[in-house]
PDB file of C-alpha atoms in Angstrom:
ATOM      1  CA  MET A  95      35.928 -22.067 211.784  1.00 48.00           C
ATOM      2  CA  PRO A  96      37.429 -20.792 208.479  1.00 57.00           C
ATOM      3  CA  GLU A  97      33.936 -19.730 207.297  1.00 59.00           C
ATOM      4  CA  ARG A  98      33.476 -17.629 210.444  1.00 61.00           C
ATOM      5  CA  VAL A  99      36.905 -16.020 209.945  1.00 59.00           C
ATOM      6  CA  THR A 100      36.052 -15.317 206.295  1.00 86.00           C
ATOM      7  CA  ARG A 101      32.712 -13.768 207.281  1.00 89.00           C
ATOM      8  CA  ARG A 102      34.402 -11.678 209.959  1.00 89.00           C
ATOM      9  CA  ARG A 103      37.096 -10.567 207.521  1.00 89.00           C
ATOM     10  CA  ALA A 104      34.447  -9.600 204.956  1.00 91.00           C
ATOM     11  CA  ARG A 105      32.619  -7.586 207.646  1.00 94.00           C
ATOM     12  CA  THR A 106      35.865  -5.839 208.655  1.00 95.00           C
ATOM     13  CA  ARG A 107      36.597  -4.977 205.018  1.00 95.00           C
ATOM     14  CA  ALA A 108      33.061  -3.650 204.495  1.00 94.00           C
ATOM     15  CA  ASP A 109      33.303  -1.564 207.688  1.00 96.00           C
ATOM     16  CA  LEU A 110      36.638  -0.113 206.575  1.00 96.00           C
ATOM     17  CA  LEU A 111      35.217   0.767 203.147  1.00 95.00           C
ATOM     18  CA  GLU A 112      32.173   2.439 204.690  1.00 95.00           C
ATOM     19  CA  ALA A 113      34.282   4.415 207.161  1.00 96.00           C
ATOM     20  CA  ALA A 114      36.773   5.416 204.480  1.00 94.00           C
ATOM     21  CA  PHE A 115      34.015   6.736 202.271  1.00 93.00           C
ATOM     22  CA  ALA A 116      32.689   8.955 205.069  1.00 94.00           C
ATOM     23  CA  VAL A 117      36.153  10.186 206.093  1.00 95.00           C
ATOM     24  CA  PHE A 118      37.285  10.803 202.492  1.00 91.00           C
ATOM     25  CA  ALA A 119      34.086  12.765 201.763  1.00 91.00           C
ATOM     26  CA  ALA A 120      34.436  14.876 204.917  1.00 93.00           C
ATOM     27  CA  LYS A 121      38.161  15.630 204.789  1.00 92.00           C
ATOM     28  CA  GLY A 122      39.384  14.921 201.263  1.00 86.00           C
ATOM     29  CA  PHE A 123      41.400  11.921 200.090  1.00 81.00           C
ATOM     30  CA  GLY A 124      44.758  13.662 200.450  1.00 82.00           C
ATOM     31  CA  HIS A 125      44.081  14.690 204.050  1.00 90.00           C
ATOM     32  CA  VAL A 126      43.228  11.297 205.515  1.00 92.00           C
ATOM     33  CA  SER A 127      45.521   8.809 207.217  1.00 95.00           C
ATOM     34  CA  ILE A 128      45.221   5.059 207.600  1.00 96.00           C
ATOM     35  CA  GLU A 129      44.864   5.606 211.344  1.00 96.00           C
ATOM     36  CA  GLU A 130      41.849   7.873 210.811  1.00 96.00           C
ATOM     37  CA  VAL A 131      40.112   5.349 208.574  1.00 96.00           C
ATOM     38  CA  SER A 132      40.863   2.523 211.013  1.00 97.00           C
ATOM     39  CA  ALA A 133      39.615   4.513 214.007  1.00 97.00           C
ATOM     40  CA  ALA A 134      36.445   5.593 212.191  1.00 97.00           C
ATOM     41  CA  ALA A 135      35.702   1.933 211.451  1.00 97.00           C
ATOM     42  CA  GLY A 136      36.538   0.884 215.008  1.00 97.00           C
ATOM     43  CA  TYR A 137      39.524  -1.259 214.016  1.00 97.00           C
ATOM     44  CA  SER A 138      43.262  -1.277 214.518  1.00 95.00           C
ATOM     45  CA  ARG A 139      45.873  -0.320 211.951  1.00 95.00           C
ATOM     46  CA  GLY A 140      46.669  -4.041 211.715  1.00 95.00           C
ATOM     47  CA  ALA A 141      43.086  -4.789 210.673  1.00 95.00           C
ATOM     48  CA  PHE A 142      43.455  -2.170 207.940  1.00 96.00           C
ATOM     49  CA  TYR A 143      46.659  -3.736 206.620  1.00 96.00           C
ATOM     50  CA  SER A 144      45.167  -7.223 206.715  1.00 94.00           C
ATOM     51  CA  ASN A 145      42.630  -5.973 204.148  1.00 95.00           C
ATOM     52  CA  PHE A 146      44.396  -3.244 202.149  1.00 96.00           C
ATOM     53  CA  ALA A 147      47.990  -2.443 201.244  1.00 95.00           C
ATOM     54  CA  GLY A 148      47.327   1.296 201.540  1.00 95.00           C
ATOM     55  CA  LEU A 149      44.864   4.098 200.908  1.00 92.00           C
ATOM     56  CA  ASP A 150      45.182   3.811 197.110  1.00 89.00           C
ATOM     57  CA  GLU A 151      44.085   0.168 197.187  1.00 92.00           C
ATOM     58  CA  LEU A 152      41.237   1.093 199.533  1.00 93.00           C
ATOM     59  CA  PHE A 153      40.102   3.815 197.146  1.00 86.00           C
ATOM     60  CA  PHE A 154      40.123   1.420 194.184  1.00 85.00           C
ATOM     61  CA  ALA A 155      37.943  -0.989 196.160  1.00 91.00           C
ATOM     62  CA  LEU A 156      35.508   1.895 196.730  1.00 88.00           C
ATOM     63  CA  TYR A 157      35.765   2.862 193.061  1.00 82.00           C
ATOM     64  CA  ARG A 158      34.980  -0.710 191.976  1.00 81.00           C
ATOM     65  CA  GLU A 159      31.911  -0.768 194.239  1.00 84.00           C
ATOM     66  CA  ARG A 160      30.618   2.520 192.828  1.00 82.00           C
ATOM     67  CA  ALA A 161      31.458   1.603 189.212  1.00 74.00           C
ATOM     68  CA  GLU A 162      29.562  -1.682 189.630  1.00 76.00           C
ATOM     69  CA  LEU A 163      26.612   0.214 191.091  1.00 79.00           C
ATOM     70  CA  ILE A 164      26.630   2.647 188.141  1.00 75.00           C
ATOM     71  CA  ALA A 165      26.915  -0.243 185.668  1.00 69.00           C
ATOM     72  CA  GLU A 166      23.976  -2.016 187.351  1.00 73.00           C
ATOM     73  CA  GLN A 167      21.905   1.168 187.293  1.00 74.00           C
ATOM     74  CA  VAL A 168      22.630   1.751 183.609  1.00 71.00           C
ATOM     75  CA  ALA A 169      22.119  -1.910 182.672  1.00 67.00           C
ATOM     76  CA  GLY A 170      18.836  -2.050 184.586  1.00 70.00           C
ATOM     77  CA  ALA A 171      17.561   1.095 182.906  1.00 71.00           C
ATOM     78  CA  LEU A 172      18.622  -0.094 179.462  1.00 65.00           C
ATOM     79  CA  ALA A 173      17.298  -3.632 179.966  1.00 66.00           C
ATOM     80  CA  GLN A 174      13.804  -2.226 179.583  1.00 66.00           C
ATOM     81  CA  ASP A 175      14.433  -1.643 175.864  1.00 58.00           C
ATOM     82  CA  GLY A 176      12.141  -3.575 173.579  1.00 54.00           C
ATOM     83  CA  PRO A 177      13.082  -4.973 170.171  1.00 49.00           C
ATOM     84  CA  GLY A 178      13.412  -1.471 168.684  1.00 52.00           C
ATOM     85  CA  PRO A 179      15.244   0.612 171.287  1.00 58.00           C
ATOM     86  CA  ASP A 180      13.954   4.128 171.825  1.00 71.00           C
ATOM     87  CA  LEU A 181      17.054   6.232 172.491  1.00 72.00           C
ATOM     88  CA  ALA A 182      15.200   9.135 174.113  1.00 76.00           C
ATOM     89  CA  ALA A 183      13.384   6.796 176.517  1.00 79.00           C
ATOM     90  CA  ALA A 184      16.624   4.939 177.311  1.00 77.00           C
ATOM     91  CA  VAL A 185      18.456   8.209 178.043  1.00 80.00           C
ATOM     92  CA  ALA A 186      15.582   9.338 180.280  1.00 82.00           C
ATOM     93  CA  ARG A 187      15.695   6.076 182.258  1.00 82.00           C
ATOM     94  CA  VAL A 188      19.488   6.194 182.620  1.00 80.00           C
ATOM     95  CA  THR A 189      19.599   9.810 183.783  1.00 84.00           C
ATOM     96  CA  GLU A 190      16.806   9.118 186.268  1.00 83.00           C
ATOM     97  CA  VAL A 191      18.742   6.364 188.073  1.00 79.00           C
ATOM     98  CA  LEU A 192      22.361   7.373 187.535  1.00 79.00           C
ATOM     99  CA  LEU A 193      24.447   7.935 190.660  1.00 75.00           C
ATOM    100  CA  LEU A 194      25.031  11.644 191.258  1.00 82.00           C
ATOM    101  CA  ASP A 195      25.925  11.370 194.955  1.00 83.00           C
ATOM    102  CA  ARG A 196      27.796  14.534 195.962  1.00 87.00           C
ATOM    103  CA  ASP A 197      29.938  12.792 198.615  1.00 88.00           C
ATOM    104  CA  TRP A 198      31.070  10.196 196.077  1.00 84.00           C
ATOM    105  CA  LEU A 199      31.819  12.938 193.556  1.00 87.00           C
ATOM    106  CA  LEU A 200      33.967  14.746 196.142  1.00 87.00           C
ATOM    107  CA  VAL A 201      35.922  11.560 196.881  1.00 85.00           C
ATOM    108  CA  LYS A 202      36.323  10.711 193.194  1.00 84.00           C
ATOM    109  CA  THR A 203      37.495  14.229 192.325  1.00 87.00           C
ATOM    110  CA  ASP A 204      40.047  14.261 195.155  1.00 85.00           C
ATOM    111  CA  PHE A 205      41.367  10.928 193.989  1.00 83.00           C
ATOM    112  CA  LEU A 206      41.529  12.087 190.378  1.00 87.00           C
ATOM    113  CA  THR A 207      43.824  14.926 191.457  1.00 88.00           C
ATOM    114  CA  HIS A 208      45.955  12.436 193.403  1.00 86.00           C
ATOM    115  CA  ALA A 209      46.152  10.122 190.380  1.00 88.00           C
ATOM    116  CA  ALA A 210      47.129  13.011 188.099  1.00 93.00           C
ATOM    117  CA  ARG A 211      50.254  13.461 190.227  1.00 92.00           C
ATOM    118  CA  ASP A 212      51.170   9.758 190.430  1.00 91.00           C
ATOM    119  CA  PRO A 213      51.634   7.955 187.083  1.00 95.00           C
ATOM    120  CA  ALA A 214      51.194   4.460 188.559  1.00 90.00           C
ATOM    121  CA  VAL A 215      47.903   5.400 190.212  1.00 87.00           C
ATOM    122  CA  ALA A 216      46.830   7.180 187.009  1.00 92.00           C
ATOM    123  CA  ARG A 217      47.402   3.994 184.985  1.00 92.00           C
ATOM    124  CA  THR A 218      45.190   2.001 187.345  1.00 86.00           C
ATOM    125  CA  LEU A 219      42.460   4.644 187.303  1.00 86.00           C
ATOM    126  CA  LEU A 220      42.617   4.800 183.495  1.00 90.00           C
ATOM    127  CA  ALA A 221      42.186   1.015 183.344  1.00 88.00           C
ATOM    128  CA  HIS A 222      39.080   1.233 185.566  1.00 81.00           C
ATOM    129  CA  ARG A 223      37.622   4.010 183.415  1.00 85.00           C
ATOM    130  CA  ALA A 224      38.397   2.037 180.252  1.00 88.00           C
ATOM    131  CA  ARG A 225      36.350  -0.903 181.573  1.00 82.00           C
ATOM    132  CA  LEU A 226      33.414   1.415 182.218  1.00 79.00           C
ATOM    133  CA  ARG A 227      33.668   2.885 178.696  1.00 85.00           C
ATOM    134  CA  HIS A 228      33.920  -0.631 177.251  1.00 85.00           C
ATOM    135  CA  ALA A 229      30.713  -1.681 179.023  1.00 79.00           C
ATOM    136  CA  ILE A 230      28.890   1.409 177.730  1.00 79.00           C
ATOM    137  CA  ALA A 231      30.244   0.842 174.207  1.00 82.00           C
ATOM    138  CA  GLY A 232      28.999  -2.748 174.277  1.00 81.00           C
ATOM    139  CA  ARG A 233      25.514  -1.605 175.242  1.00 77.00           C
ATOM    140  CA  LEU A 234      25.481   1.091 172.552  1.00 77.00           C
ATOM    141  CA  ALA A 235      26.637  -1.428 169.931  1.00 79.00           C
ATOM    142  CA  ARG A 236      23.911  -3.915 170.967  1.00 76.00           C
ATOM    143  CA  ALA A 237      21.269  -1.194 170.764  1.00 70.00           C
ATOM    144  CA  GLY A 238      21.886  -0.955 167.037  1.00 70.00           C
ATOM    145  CA  THR A 239      21.040   2.751 167.028  1.00 70.00           C
ATOM    146  CA  ALA A 240      22.756   4.861 164.378  1.00 76.00           C
ATOM    147  CA  LEU A 241      25.285   7.070 166.156  1.00 78.00           C
ATOM    148  CA  PRO A 242      26.432  10.474 164.904  1.00 81.00           C
ATOM    149  CA  ALA A 243      29.322  10.041 162.462  1.00 84.00           C
ATOM    150  CA  VAL A 244      31.390  12.640 164.297  1.00 86.00           C
ATOM    151  CA  LEU A 245      31.649  10.255 167.290  1.00 85.00           C
ATOM    152  CA  GLY A 246      32.992   7.443 165.130  1.00 86.00           C
ATOM    153  CA  ASP A 247      31.955   4.054 166.471  1.00 88.00           C
ATOM    154  CA  ALA A 248      30.402   2.862 169.743  1.00 85.00           C
ATOM    155  CA  ASP A 249      33.763   3.295 171.509  1.00 89.00           C
ATOM    156  CA  GLY A 250      33.866   6.962 170.520  1.00 90.00           C
ATOM    157  CA  ALA A 251      30.274   7.418 171.621  1.00 86.00           C
ATOM    158  CA  ALA A 252      31.036   5.746 174.970  1.00 85.00           C
ATOM    159  CA  GLY A 253      33.928   8.178 175.489  1.00 89.00           C
ATOM    160  CA  ALA A 254      31.547  11.062 174.820  1.00 88.00           C
ATOM    161  CA  VAL A 255      28.999   9.649 177.302  1.00 85.00           C
ATOM    162  CA  VAL A 256      31.650   9.380 180.033  1.00 86.00           C
ATOM    163  CA  ALA A 257      32.895  12.910 179.257  1.00 89.00           C
ATOM    164  CA  ALA A 258      29.336  14.262 179.519  1.00 89.00           C
ATOM    165  CA  TYR A 259      28.841  12.473 182.843  1.00 87.00           C
ATOM    166  CA  ASP A 260      32.164  13.834 184.137  1.00 88.00           C
ATOM    167  CA  GLY A 261      31.223  17.372 183.147  1.00 89.00           C
ATOM    168  CA  VAL A 262      27.789  17.219 184.728  1.00 89.00           C
ATOM    169  CA  THR A 263      29.151  15.711 187.933  1.00 87.00           C
ATOM    170  CA  THR A 264      31.629  18.587 188.198  1.00 88.00           C
ATOM    171  CA  GLN A 265      28.686  20.976 187.939  1.00 87.00           C
ATOM    172  CA  VAL A 266      26.868  19.096 190.725  1.00 87.00           C
ATOM    173  CA  LEU A 267      29.861  19.658 192.999  1.00 87.00           C
ATOM    174  CA  LEU A 268      29.703  23.390 192.397  1.00 89.00           C
ATOM    175  CA  ASP A 269      26.007  24.222 192.266  1.00 89.00           C
ATOM    176  CA  ARG A 270      24.662  21.299 194.378  1.00 89.00           C
ATOM    177  CA  ASP A 271      21.610  21.035 192.139  1.00 89.00           C
ATOM    178  CA  GLU A 272      21.223  17.323 191.372  1.00 88.00           C
ATOM    179  CA  GLU A 273      17.801  17.722 189.763  1.00 89.00           C
ATOM    180  CA  HIS A 274      19.079  20.277 187.244  1.00 90.00           C
ATOM    181  CA  ALA A 275      22.149  18.094 186.613  1.00 89.00           C
ATOM    182  CA  ARG A 276      19.944  15.133 185.694  1.00 89.00           C
ATOM    183  CA  VAL A 277      17.966  17.245 183.228  1.00 90.00           C
ATOM    184  CA  TRP A 278      21.135  18.671 181.706  1.00 89.00           C
ATOM    185  CA  LEU A 279      22.758  15.230 181.460  1.00 89.00           C
ATOM    186  CA  GLY A 280      19.687  13.898 179.671  1.00 89.00           C
ATOM    187  CA  ARG A 281      19.847  16.741 177.156  1.00 89.00           C
ATOM    188  CA  LEU A 282      23.571  16.268 176.610  1.00 88.00           C
ATOM    189  CA  LEU A 283      23.292  12.515 176.088  1.00 86.00           C
ATOM    190  CA  THR A 284      20.349  12.900 173.733  1.00 86.00           C
ATOM    191  CA  ALA A 285      22.237  15.501 171.697  1.00 85.00           C
ATOM    192  CA  LEU A 286      25.403  13.390 171.670  1.00 82.00           C
ATOM    193  CA  LEU A 287      23.784  10.103 170.682  1.00 79.00           C
ATOM    194  CA  THR A 288      21.175  11.265 168.228  1.00 77.00           C
ATOM    195  CA  SER A 289      22.336  11.359 164.648  1.00 63.00           C
TER     196      SER A 289
END
């Protein structure tokens, strides 16, 4: 019986996450209530609270899912490197697979504004972003490619990569041209990481 309850609870949580993503993308994080997310998922408010303490916790669960997806995409693209990594080829593979989903970018941007107004939420978001930068820095360090001195070490380069991604994703929100964004991101990353 406990296994069935656990499976059901996992399904409820997944349904709530899926519904929240759709509702956040349509209305904006700051304009959504727990009741709306629960109703969109077909559950009660009690089911929501049995899985999440509030909308912030729900967002961070979504953020973790998307960050893991991005990390998998990047790792998969970079895993194709041979003994002597070709930076241009690696950048091309990464930009080809990298998540540039407009709905996710809308949700993430709304939440960023929310976090900027709430120091506790900002600290949690900064910690999540630091883990992403750390993973990128580790991959850059393992690649053994000489990085431009102006970026400092792999940590500095990882910060530049995240900043480039953030800038390009902002452009996607405005011009809705994902194909152009991928090309531009590839150029930016190549320019940033080539000494």
